[in-house]
Amino acid sequence: MKKSFLILVLFFVSLVSLADEGMWMLNHIDKKTAQLMQQLGLEMPSSQLFNEHVPSLKDAIISFGGYCSGVVVSEDGLVFTNHHCGFDAIQNHSSVAHDYIKDGFVADKREDELPNPDLFVSFLIRQEDVTSRILKDIHPGMDETKRSYIVDSLSSVIENEVSEKDSLLRGVVSSYYGGNEFYLSVYKDYKDVRLVFAPPSSVGKFGGDTDNWVWPRHTGDFSVFRIYADNNNQPAFYSPQNKPFHPSYIAPISLKGYQNGTYCMTLGYPGSTDRYLSSFGIEEQMETQNQSMIDVRGIKQAIWKKAMESNDSIRIMYASKYAASSNYWKYSIGMNKAIEELNIIGKRKLLEDKITRFIEDKDEKKQLYGNLIDSLRISYESRKKLIHASSYFGECFGNASELLSLSTQAISTDFFSDSIAGRKIYESMVKEYSNISLSIDKEVLVAMLKEYREKVDTTFLPDTYKTIDEKYKGDCQAYADYIFSHSEMTTPRGLERIYSRDSTFNMFEDPILSLAVDVVTKFVDFYQIGADANNKISRDERFYSEIVRQMCEDKSFYPDANSTMRLSFGVVTPYSANSSSGIDYSTTTKGIFEKVERYKGDSDFWVQPALLNLLSKKDFGKYADKKGEMNVCFITNNDITGGNSGSAMFNGRGELIGLAFDGNWEGMSSNLEYESALQRCIGVDIRYVLFIIEKYGKAPHLIQELKLAQ
């Protein structure tokens, strides 16, 4: 037993001692981790990284729209983030006449900067441990439903206290370590955010789906926005009278670049990881969530892409949706591949054998946790068919036909309890119609109806399929034809009749709304059928996370990512999926020309002749490296995940050297397990960003706003 425990200790020592692993809470970096950061090259004291009382580096970091990250780089509120993070805004302002996706956009003066009513950025003001408040009325053995109710209720109370004290602040209570700890994050949201600069897609999306998640990269994945505020520098909705926001801290920008071994830290808002998840949870995610995404989105995207390639108006309309869908489609393919090749499930099962022995060796643990691993296995097995069906259901009916999604939202939304909020939701839904092609959407719906029937057991089919079989003789096309020719929801008129409470409109007789009711009903069925297993799994996964920390309680552990601000650190380092190929730690514009030639005729690698001409002159000026070349991208071993897109990449002095925008194909299992030899972070070199802004975009006025560190 002692030998087994020693092996376990060694396992976790290796797990937590890697300097490049971990998404750390800035106010919870312990002494040992801080020393590792300094050994690698951090020159700033921790008080300059995170300080709630005086301006610090964290005050230059933003959550961009709640789904990406960004960094403030000027006294007048300029923000750098990724091109794909700003893609919705770029697409919304684009048209065939003004194709900002293809050609890029630059605001020559402040009056030309484009507002984005639905976009906001958030600054973290402070964080507070509220675990004791949340768990004070919770006791061991409590029913999981009751526990969740208490947690949710107390979280809401704590969050409301923040806005009641200061209406400009927003509180969010987040769960850490599987629900064993809770922290309050207090944010200030700025809702007037304007598009300032976007490179052409031949820069911002160079390589497209082909290069996505692949090193080496040559993608200038950046865009520029500006935050506006009222006359008191406080948050305000868009108004022509608003002024550029003046931040408390501005990220300085380095023109010195980096070399092999240069310290690098990312600051941003990573979305979610599951590194304390059981093998059963990993297997379920692989076979259900990931596989349904692979199967269903592949079909949907093929329909979209065919239409996009034949019509510029459709290309602009669907560009952002296609990019968002395909990104996680390819990610799921890579994750499943990595899980198998790296034997992630097998490794986790070995850990679970040790957990079982750890519990059995201690009477108090056995009494508290019982047969934890067996309990997890039984619960996951009991919901296997249900989760398989619900995963395909979500992709086919919740994330495919846009008209169906709008209809589902319409019958599920209370427009009237809060008239202001209801009006805002209604207006937002009306706008969606401008981005829907009914002919494409009908083709998608037909494909989804067929795919869902093919992939799931008949017991999980909604009642709609009886209608299709009995009334339309099983012909999904005929059913869809009827829906799109008879529904009021094909135009905003149907939505307006719901919103205005038109008594002459029986919305449940409308065919698309009838389908939406069926979808919502089946979704509720899924939830109710799986409630017992879901509660047991939630409880046992929380125990699982707790035990992992108990077994090595003297070690430093970081919590899973949960969309709160995190720091990761590492170094610039060469990487190659094939060690014999000799790939370096950075790429140059030479690679752009090579790929343009290699993929001639492929739209993913088309570049404007004017840009190629500019790059061929090699007049890179102060943005060139020591060899006179222009670096485009670089790669580090920083620990990142989705949501880190747009994260600032700093050197040891806290100077901006790049923007994180991607991981690597071989490290796609990183949400589940960090592999130090494989996982990498790809960033766009900040010097390439500035070169494109100044020389290609002809916007030196933006460069003049920046704080450049020579």
XYZ file of C-alpha atoms in Angstrom:
710
model
C 0.000 0.000 0.000
C 2.814 2.421 0.855
C 4.487 1.662 -2.479
C 1.274 2.413 -4.378
C 0.820 5.645 -2.524
C 4.420 6.662 -3.273
C 3.816 6.066 -6.973
C 0.713 8.217 -6.718
C 2.624 11.012 -4.995
C 5.290 10.928 -7.694
C 2.570 11.055 -10.329
C 1.105 14.209 -8.867
C 4.510 15.786 -8.245
C 5.108 15.524 -11.978
C 1.594 16.841 -12.605
C 1.927 20.048 -10.637
C 5.620 20.850 -10.947
C 5.644 21.653 -14.656
C 6.359 25.353 -15.001
C 4.311 25.645 -18.160
C 1.177 23.899 -16.875
C -1.737 25.608 -15.209
C -4.313 28.337 -15.648
C -3.705 30.231 -12.428
C -5.913 32.668 -10.561
C -3.779 35.801 -10.312
C -4.493 36.335 -6.626
C -3.764 32.675 -5.826
C -0.263 32.232 -7.200
C 1.648 30.602 -4.348
C 5.282 31.186 -3.476
C 6.562 28.105 -5.268
C 4.763 28.948 -8.518
C 5.943 32.561 -8.308
C 9.531 31.317 -7.944
C 9.149 29.139 -11.031
C 7.877 32.128 -12.988
C 10.883 34.174 -11.895
C 13.276 31.383 -12.801
C 11.847 31.336 -16.306
C 12.230 35.083 -16.737
C 9.463 37.046 -14.976
C 10.892 40.411 -13.913
C 7.738 41.989 -12.476
C 6.740 41.660 -8.817
C 3.414 39.927 -8.228
C 1.898 43.196 -6.992
C 2.254 44.593 -10.517
C 0.463 41.597 -11.998
C -2.618 41.743 -9.793
C -3.589 44.433 -7.351
C -7.098 45.436 -6.343
C -5.993 48.750 -4.832
C -3.693 50.305 -7.425
C -3.492 49.867 -11.202
C -1.789 46.646 -12.284
C -1.373 44.521 -15.395
C -4.736 42.792 -14.864
C -6.443 46.167 -15.432
C -5.355 46.117 -19.089
C -7.049 42.759 -19.662
C -10.654 42.461 -20.796
C -13.213 39.781 -21.380
C -14.293 40.520 -24.956
C -17.994 39.906 -25.464
C -17.971 37.159 -22.839
C -16.417 34.663 -25.264
C -12.894 35.955 -25.984
C -10.127 37.994 -24.398
C -8.435 41.253 -25.284
C -5.952 43.855 -24.085
C -6.134 47.665 -23.759
C -3.172 49.332 -25.470
C -3.784 53.091 -25.493
C -4.851 55.953 -23.266
C -7.887 56.365 -25.500
C -9.218 52.862 -25.007
C -7.868 50.993 -28.038
C -8.285 47.234 -27.670
C -6.412 44.473 -29.473
C -8.119 41.105 -29.834
C -8.244 38.368 -32.466
C -9.774 38.760 -35.917
C -11.999 35.752 -35.268
C -13.141 37.312 -31.977
C -14.213 40.468 -33.787
C -15.572 38.563 -36.769
C -19.254 38.982 -35.849
C -18.840 42.753 -35.757
C -16.861 42.779 -39.004
C -19.504 40.639 -40.712
C -22.408 42.700 -39.370
C -20.955 45.841 -40.940
C -20.145 44.151 -44.248
C -22.065 44.112 -47.484
C -21.277 43.313 -51.097
C -20.593 47.019 -51.621
C -18.473 47.285 -48.447
C -16.907 43.863 -48.014
C -14.933 44.386 -44.811
C -14.476 40.628 -44.467
C -12.582 40.345 -47.741
C -11.013 43.801 -47.933
C -10.617 44.802 -44.287
C -11.675 48.020 -42.578
C -9.919 51.075 -41.195
C -11.446 54.099 -39.473
C -9.429 57.091 -40.642
C -10.888 59.231 -37.873
C -12.847 58.679 -34.661
C -16.144 59.565 -36.341
C -15.675 56.616 -38.717
C -15.411 54.000 -35.950
C -18.358 51.610 -36.176
C -20.648 50.924 -33.164
C -21.720 47.409 -32.189
C -24.848 47.502 -30.011
C -24.607 43.904 -28.810
C -20.889 43.950 -27.971
C -19.451 44.647 -24.537
C -16.136 44.300 -22.725
C -15.637 43.547 -19.043
C -12.915 44.616 -16.623
C -12.271 42.561 -13.493
C -12.415 44.837 -10.453
C -11.897 42.356 -7.626
C -12.346 38.744 -6.493
C -13.498 37.341 -3.171
C -13.629 33.856 -1.678
C -17.286 33.218 -0.787
C -17.004 29.476 -0.198
C -17.964 29.699 3.469
C -21.103 31.712 2.668
C -22.185 29.331 -0.074
C -21.537 26.094 1.822
C -22.566 27.144 5.323
C -25.975 25.434 5.105
C -24.798 22.421 3.131
C -23.988 19.181 4.893
C -22.610 15.791 3.776
C -25.248 13.506 2.338
C -27.557 16.330 1.302
C -29.723 15.627 -1.723
C -27.960 17.002 -4.804
C -31.031 18.854 -6.065
C -31.374 20.627 -2.724
C -27.658 21.376 -2.671
C -27.818 22.921 -6.150
C -30.817 25.013 -5.134
C -28.971 26.390 -2.092
C -25.835 27.116 -4.104
C -27.790 28.877 -6.843
C -29.915 30.859 -4.384
C -27.004 32.073 -2.281
C -24.967 32.851 -5.401
C -27.794 35.062 -6.652
C -27.988 36.845 -3.301
C -24.243 37.541 -3.319
C -24.314 38.683 -6.948
C -27.255 41.002 -6.346
C -25.467 42.601 -3.389
C -22.829 43.864 -5.805
C -25.211 45.660 -8.179
C -27.375 46.931 -5.317
C -24.328 48.614 -3.812
C -23.087 49.954 -7.173
C -25.322 49.742 -10.236
C -22.294 49.980 -12.543
C -20.844 46.739 -11.236
C -21.816 43.138 -11.945
C -21.126 40.215 -9.638
C -20.618 36.627 -10.782
C -20.185 33.695 -8.401
C -18.273 30.868 -10.076
C -17.652 27.293 -9.017
C -14.097 25.995 -8.623
C -12.713 22.486 -8.144
C -15.913 20.771 -9.183
C -18.123 22.756 -6.815
C -15.933 22.495 -3.725
C -15.007 26.191 -3.699
C -16.702 29.399 -4.845
C -15.408 32.864 -5.696
C -17.144 36.119 -6.454
C -15.764 38.101 -9.396
C -16.845 41.725 -9.687
C -16.845 43.272 -13.163
C -17.470 46.621 -14.769
C -18.988 46.283 -18.262
C -18.527 48.841 -21.032
C -21.197 48.579 -23.731
C -20.068 51.117 -26.301
C -17.371 49.248 -28.222
C -16.568 50.345 -31.780
C -14.721 48.673 -34.624
C -11.562 50.588 -35.525
C -9.484 48.304 -37.729
C -9.807 44.878 -39.307
C -7.252 43.346 -41.652
C -8.518 41.609 -44.797
C -9.443 37.958 -44.331
C -6.341 37.050 -46.356
C -4.448 38.227 -43.257
C -6.874 37.589 -40.389
C -7.974 34.156 -41.635
C -5.003 33.201 -43.808
C -4.928 29.410 -44.041
C -8.626 29.030 -43.190
C -9.843 25.577 -42.172
C -6.746 23.991 -43.687
C -4.336 25.585 -41.225
C -6.718 25.813 -38.260
C -5.083 24.226 -35.158
C -1.914 23.524 -37.162
C 1.689 24.720 -36.781
C 3.436 26.384 -38.566
C 0.992 29.278 -38.986
C 1.093 32.535 -40.931
C -2.187 34.074 -39.779
C -2.488 37.716 -38.732
C -5.374 36.940 -36.401
C -6.096 40.373 -34.943
C -8.631 43.185 -34.973
C -8.823 46.550 -33.226
C -11.701 48.090 -31.287
C -12.151 51.136 -29.070
C -14.042 51.418 -25.808
C -16.189 54.510 -25.276
C -17.569 55.899 -22.010
C -19.630 58.809 -20.734
C -18.199 62.158 -19.670
C -17.236 60.650 -16.309
C -15.362 57.765 -17.937
C -18.086 55.380 -16.779
C -20.023 52.731 -18.758
C -22.766 53.974 -21.060
C -24.752 52.646 -23.983
C -23.767 53.912 -27.411
C -24.133 57.625 -27.926
C -22.401 60.010 -30.354
C -21.611 62.130 -27.290
C -19.592 59.371 -25.596
C -15.826 59.842 -25.262
C -12.948 57.378 -25.667
C -12.467 55.421 -22.445
C -9.343 56.206 -20.414
C -8.041 53.034 -18.730
C -6.168 52.892 -15.446
C -3.436 50.716 -16.967
C -2.112 50.472 -20.533
C -0.191 47.471 -21.822
C 3.176 48.602 -23.224
C 4.235 46.993 -26.507
C 7.663 45.512 -27.151
C 9.404 45.876 -30.506
C 12.334 43.707 -29.407
C 10.525 40.463 -30.023
C 11.682 37.189 -28.493
C 14.023 34.275 -28.950
C 14.133 30.618 -28.051
C 13.514 30.397 -24.303
C 12.006 33.863 -23.852
C 9.572 33.949 -20.932
C 5.955 34.378 -21.964
C 2.755 34.702 -19.969
C -0.812 34.875 -21.220
C -3.545 36.780 -19.430
C -7.126 36.201 -20.462
C -10.399 34.417 -19.869
C -10.113 30.699 -20.748
C -13.525 29.091 -21.135
C -13.564 25.634 -19.595
C -11.379 22.614 -18.955
C -12.127 19.226 -17.367
C -8.772 18.069 -16.037
C -10.322 16.517 -12.936
C -12.962 14.617 -14.908
C -13.290 10.851 -14.476
C -12.483 8.386 -17.258
C -16.214 7.726 -17.598
C -16.881 11.413 -18.191
C -14.104 11.601 -20.772
C -15.418 8.555 -22.597
C -18.931 9.986 -22.607
C -17.723 13.347 -23.936
C -15.782 11.615 -26.681
C -18.622 9.349 -27.831
C -21.517 11.783 -27.505
C -20.772 15.512 -27.410
C -17.711 15.364 -29.658
C -19.015 12.755 -32.079
C -22.375 14.440 -32.552
C -20.593 17.710 -33.279
C -18.359 15.979 -35.825
C -21.233 14.240 -37.604
C -23.880 16.952 -37.585
C -21.769 20.044 -38.165
C -19.964 18.350 -41.022
C -23.306 18.021 -42.831
C -24.512 21.528 -41.992
C -21.235 23.170 -42.952
C -21.132 21.410 -46.305
C -24.535 22.942 -47.144
C -23.423 26.373 -46.004
C -20.075 26.259 -47.786
C -21.555 25.249 -51.129
C -23.924 28.204 -50.993
C -21.227 30.603 -49.751
C -18.894 29.750 -52.616
C -21.554 30.536 -55.219
C -22.839 33.849 -53.898
C -20.973 36.791 -52.295
C -24.049 37.964 -50.412
C -24.472 34.504 -48.868
C -20.732 34.326 -48.153
C -20.914 37.507 -46.100
C -24.166 36.442 -44.423
C -22.838 33.083 -43.260
C -19.120 33.798 -42.826
C -19.154 34.309 -39.068
C -21.543 31.426 -38.404
C -19.504 29.075 -40.549
C -16.236 30.063 -38.858
C -17.647 29.533 -35.351
C -19.176 26.181 -36.257
C -16.173 24.796 -38.126
C -13.715 25.823 -35.411
C -15.221 23.486 -32.813
C -16.065 20.864 -35.429
C -12.379 20.497 -36.230
C -11.498 20.800 -32.546
C -13.748 17.828 -31.730
C -12.091 15.760 -34.445
C -8.671 16.590 -33.048
C -9.714 15.959 -29.452
C -11.102 12.491 -30.163
C -7.982 11.625 -32.127
C -5.711 12.814 -29.311
C -7.710 11.011 -26.613
C -7.166 7.741 -28.447
C -3.543 8.247 -29.457
C -2.444 9.478 -26.011
C -4.496 6.853 -24.161
C -6.057 9.545 -21.970
C -8.833 7.241 -20.769
C -6.355 4.494 -19.897
C -4.239 6.915 -17.868
C -7.281 8.176 -15.999
C -8.336 4.588 -15.185
C -4.930 3.971 -13.610
C -5.485 7.037 -11.459
C -8.922 5.724 -10.482
C -7.442 2.432 -9.341
C -5.215 4.436 -7.011
C -8.148 6.537 -5.828
C -10.036 3.370 -4.926
C -7.100 2.080 -2.889
C -6.697 5.493 -1.238
C -10.344 5.420 -0.112
C -10.215 1.808 1.065
C -7.082 2.435 3.119
C -8.799 5.048 5.289
C -11.992 4.242 7.188
C -13.160 7.845 7.339
C -12.703 8.211 3.562
C -14.538 4.976 2.896
C -17.435 6.089 5.047
C -17.638 9.458 3.284
C -17.005 8.449 -0.329
C -18.015 4.779 -0.399
C -17.471 2.973 -3.684
C -16.920 6.189 -5.592
C -15.493 4.790 -8.820
C -18.129 2.065 -9.076
C -20.826 4.639 -8.451
C -19.519 6.809 -11.285
C -19.350 3.841 -13.642
C -22.937 2.779 -12.903
C -24.357 6.300 -13.222
C -22.636 7.039 -16.515
C -23.701 3.676 -17.912
C -27.317 4.286 -16.888
C -27.571 7.445 -18.986
C -25.445 6.331 -21.939
C -28.254 6.023 -24.507
C -29.966 9.138 -23.211
C -26.855 11.323 -23.487
C -26.117 9.937 -26.934
C -29.593 10.936 -28.110
C -29.642 14.316 -26.351
C -26.249 15.251 -27.835
C -27.464 14.596 -31.371
C -30.759 16.287 -30.499
C -28.962 19.456 -29.411
C -26.840 19.598 -32.551
C -29.682 18.745 -34.945
C -32.480 20.839 -33.451
C -30.819 23.366 -31.179
C -27.842 24.374 -33.277
C -28.716 23.914 -36.956
C -31.870 25.415 -38.498
C -31.851 29.083 -37.590
C -35.564 29.554 -38.187
C -36.275 26.698 -35.793
C -33.915 28.225 -33.219
C -35.695 31.586 -33.487
C -39.065 29.849 -33.124
C -37.891 27.913 -30.092
C -36.639 31.128 -28.520
C -39.931 32.856 -29.310
C -42.070 30.333 -27.434
C -39.591 30.122 -24.546
C -39.130 33.849 -23.924
C -41.167 35.941 -21.524
C -41.260 39.224 -23.418
C -43.618 40.892 -20.986
C -42.476 40.589 -17.338
C -39.753 43.155 -18.019
C -40.854 45.374 -20.882
C -37.417 46.908 -21.483
C -35.596 43.588 -21.501
C -38.367 41.974 -23.545
C -38.184 44.704 -26.172
C -34.419 44.300 -26.409
C -34.710 40.547 -26.924
C -37.405 41.040 -29.546
C -35.345 43.588 -31.482
C -32.308 41.326 -31.355
C -34.356 38.435 -32.751
C -35.736 40.589 -35.563
C -32.168 41.437 -36.606
C -31.404 37.745 -37.033
C -33.680 37.575 -40.056
C -31.228 39.645 -42.082
C -28.701 36.847 -41.688
C -30.900 33.920 -42.725
C -31.366 32.492 -46.203
C -34.647 30.562 -46.100
C -33.651 28.249 -48.948
C -30.400 27.294 -47.206
C -32.113 26.966 -43.846
C -34.751 24.646 -45.287
C -32.044 22.433 -46.769
C -30.339 22.313 -43.371
C -33.597 21.396 -41.588
C -34.230 18.509 -43.989
C -30.689 17.222 -43.463
C -31.043 17.477 -39.677
C -34.358 15.621 -39.602
C -32.758 12.782 -41.550
C -29.539 12.746 -39.526
C -31.274 12.622 -36.151
C -33.533 9.724 -37.195
C -30.506 7.832 -38.462
C -28.360 8.336 -35.367
C -30.719 7.644 -32.440
C -33.020 4.933 -31.155
C -36.669 5.372 -32.153
C -37.666 5.813 -28.490
C -35.965 9.231 -28.563
C -37.783 10.588 -31.619
C -40.039 13.609 -31.052
C -43.716 13.272 -32.008
C -43.001 15.272 -35.156
C -41.670 12.135 -36.795
C -45.116 10.535 -36.519
C -46.491 13.484 -38.470
C -43.761 13.110 -41.088
C -44.457 9.388 -41.443
C -48.252 9.559 -41.430
C -48.956 12.801 -43.279
C -45.912 13.041 -45.549
C -45.125 9.317 -45.973
C -41.738 9.730 -44.323
C -40.646 12.478 -46.736
C -38.706 15.068 -44.701
C -38.385 17.316 -47.753
C -42.157 17.474 -48.207
C -42.586 18.255 -44.506
C -40.030 21.067 -44.674
C -41.602 22.438 -47.854
C -44.935 22.709 -46.045
C -43.343 24.430 -43.015
C -41.550 27.064 -45.051
C -44.539 27.786 -47.268
C -47.128 28.023 -44.469
C -45.308 29.485 -41.456
C -45.681 33.120 -40.448
C -42.243 32.855 -38.841
C -40.440 32.955 -42.186
C -40.596 36.746 -41.865
C -40.411 39.027 -38.814
C -44.196 39.378 -39.123
C -44.753 36.152 -37.210
C -42.450 37.248 -34.429
C -44.149 40.636 -34.285
C -47.537 38.956 -33.864
C -46.208 37.001 -30.878
C -44.595 40.058 -29.339
C -47.694 42.235 -29.828
C -49.957 39.517 -28.376
C -52.027 39.333 -31.534
C -55.167 37.497 -30.372
C -55.956 36.407 -33.942
C -52.678 34.479 -34.191
C -52.811 30.914 -32.870
C -49.092 30.346 -32.821
C -49.418 26.676 -31.923
C -51.069 26.036 -35.279
C -48.089 27.558 -37.074
C -46.041 24.595 -38.392
C -42.554 25.815 -37.363
C -43.841 26.887 -33.932
C -45.519 23.497 -33.557
C -42.167 21.856 -34.283
C -40.544 24.199 -31.780
C -43.020 23.101 -29.087
C -42.161 19.481 -29.851
C -38.452 20.288 -29.568
C -38.845 22.033 -26.212
C -41.037 19.210 -24.886
C -38.499 16.571 -25.857
C -35.701 18.613 -24.334
C -37.606 18.709 -21.019
C -38.139 14.942 -21.302
C -34.400 14.402 -21.681
C -33.734 16.485 -18.593
C -36.328 14.744 -16.443
C -35.366 11.228 -17.500
C -31.704 11.865 -16.742
C -32.182 13.856 -13.530
C -31.302 11.054 -11.108
C -28.147 9.967 -12.930
C -27.159 13.583 -13.516
C -27.391 14.373 -9.804
C -25.340 11.339 -8.813
C -22.679 12.160 -11.399
C -22.517 15.787 -10.275
C -22.009 14.664 -6.668
C -19.445 11.976 -7.482
C -17.418 14.116 -9.872
C -17.210 16.715 -7.099
C -15.971 14.027 -4.709
C -13.522 12.875 -7.365
C -12.008 16.367 -7.659
C -11.862 16.684 -3.883
C -10.042 13.386 -3.417
C -7.455 14.186 -6.075
C -6.465 17.264 -4.088
C -6.540 15.429 -0.771
C -4.120 12.806 -1.987
C -1.473 15.469 -2.560
C -2.653 18.268 -0.310
C 0.846 19.722 0.050
C 1.061 20.426 -3.693
C -0.106 23.412 -5.700
C -3.252 22.799 -7.696
C -4.963 25.151 -10.101
C -8.727 25.040 -10.710
C -10.253 24.136 -14.051
C -10.872 27.080 -16.354
C -14.340 28.579 -15.911
C -14.326 31.840 -17.914
C -12.652 33.813 -15.131
C -9.342 35.640 -15.532
C -6.328 33.334 -15.512
C -2.592 33.518 -16.060
C -0.512 30.836 -17.709
C 3.221 30.963 -18.227
C 5.927 29.239 -20.209
C 8.571 29.990 -22.803
C 8.946 30.479 -26.525
C 10.091 27.111 -27.833
C 10.537 25.336 -31.181
C 7.885 22.797 -32.055
C 7.269 20.243 -34.738
C 4.708 17.470 -34.920
C 7.451 15.561 -36.722
C 10.771 16.146 -34.996
C 12.677 15.454 -38.199
C 11.105 18.420 -39.996
C 13.011 20.989 -37.933
C 10.222 23.561 -37.489
C 11.326 26.628 -35.546
C 9.617 28.690 -32.839
C 8.482 31.432 -35.259
C 7.398 31.944 -38.849
C 8.111 34.760 -41.305
C 6.426 36.267 -44.333
C 8.475 33.892 -46.485
C 6.039 31.181 -45.454
C 3.102 33.210 -46.763
C 4.571 33.212 -50.252
C 5.355 29.492 -50.022
C 1.785 28.635 -49.030
C 0.256 30.891 -51.675
C 2.259 28.985 -54.275
C 1.656 25.549 -52.754
C -2.117 26.012 -52.459
C -2.667 27.962 -55.653
C -6.382 28.142 -56.404
C -7.387 27.445 -52.782
C -9.419 30.341 -51.372
C -7.994 29.686 -47.883
C -4.619 30.912 -49.154
C -5.590 33.704 -51.538
C -3.878 37.013 -50.738
C -4.466 40.443 -52.285
C -1.748 41.228 -54.852
C -1.221 44.602 -53.165
C -0.344 42.875 -49.879
C 1.984 40.390 -51.560
C 3.686 43.292 -53.289
C 4.103 45.129 -49.992
C 5.570 42.063 -48.269
C 7.912 41.333 -51.177
C 9.597 44.746 -50.737
C 10.670 43.747 -47.203
C 10.452 47.343 -46.057
C 9.599 46.282 -42.521
C 11.387 49.141 -40.742
C 11.260 49.042 -36.946
C 9.036 45.965 -37.024
C 11.705 43.693 -38.535
C 13.633 41.168 -36.466
C 17.421 41.246 -36.141
C 17.784 39.529 -39.508
C 15.593 42.063 -41.233
C 12.725 39.589 -41.589
C 9.108 40.043 -40.565
C 7.946 37.492 -38.018
C 4.282 36.549 -38.399
C 3.541 33.978 -35.675
C 5.363 32.291 -32.814
C 4.721 29.342 -30.546
C 5.099 28.771 -26.794
C 4.269 26.061 -24.281
C 1.725 28.222 -22.466
C -1.378 26.452 -21.201
C -4.489 27.807 -22.970
C -7.948 26.769 -24.104
C -11.033 28.237 -25.804
C -11.779 31.728 -24.508
C -8.057 32.516 -24.440
C -8.409 33.755 -28.012
C -7.211 37.356 -28.014
C -5.281 36.903 -24.769
C -2.318 39.188 -24.313
C 1.060 37.447 -24.521
C 3.571 39.317 -22.346
C 7.307 39.030 -21.858
C 8.917 39.065 -18.410
C 8.684 42.846 -18.196
C 4.954 42.872 -18.834
C 5.349 44.115 -22.412
C 3.022 42.868 -25.112
C 4.727 40.576 -27.650
C 1.696 38.896 -29.229
C -1.927 37.813 -29.146
C -2.801 34.168 -28.509
C -5.163 32.741 -31.112
C -4.796 28.986 -31.393
C -3.551 25.704 -30.003
C -1.964 22.851 -31.915
C -3.518 19.751 -33.453
C -1.454 17.269 -31.440
C -2.507 18.892 -28.150
C -6.267 18.795 -28.680
C -6.787 16.692 -25.554
C -5.466 19.532 -23.411
C -8.884 20.331 -21.943
C -8.688 16.939 -20.274
C -4.988 16.515 -19.627
C -1.942 18.695 -20.118
C 0.788 17.018 -22.144
C 3.961 19.063 -21.690
C 5.664 17.588 -24.757
C 2.709 18.362 -27.003
C 0.521 21.237 -25.927
C 1.381 24.592 -27.461
C -0.008 28.109 -27.768
C 0.210 29.891 -31.121
C 0.273 33.682 -31.172
C 0.451 36.407 -33.794
C 3.579 38.541 -33.423
C 2.629 42.036 -32.265
C 5.151 43.524 -34.700
C 3.282 41.959 -37.623
C 0.062 43.420 -36.211
C 1.581 46.896 -36.122
C 3.112 46.526 -39.576
C -0.243 45.603 -41.123
C -1.951 48.505 -39.344
C 0.629 51.097 -40.343
C 1.885 49.969 -43.738
C -0.991 48.036 -45.288
C -3.886 49.746 -43.517
C -2.186 53.142 -43.794
C -3.248 53.992 -40.253
C -0.151 55.512 -38.557
C -2.524 57.529 -36.366
C -3.326 54.324 -34.491
C 0.350 53.505 -33.983
C 0.861 56.955 -32.486
C -1.592 56.093 -29.703
C 0.445 53.127 -28.514
C 3.068 52.935 -25.795
C 5.997 51.354 -27.622
C 8.887 49.957 -25.584
C 12.057 50.054 -27.669
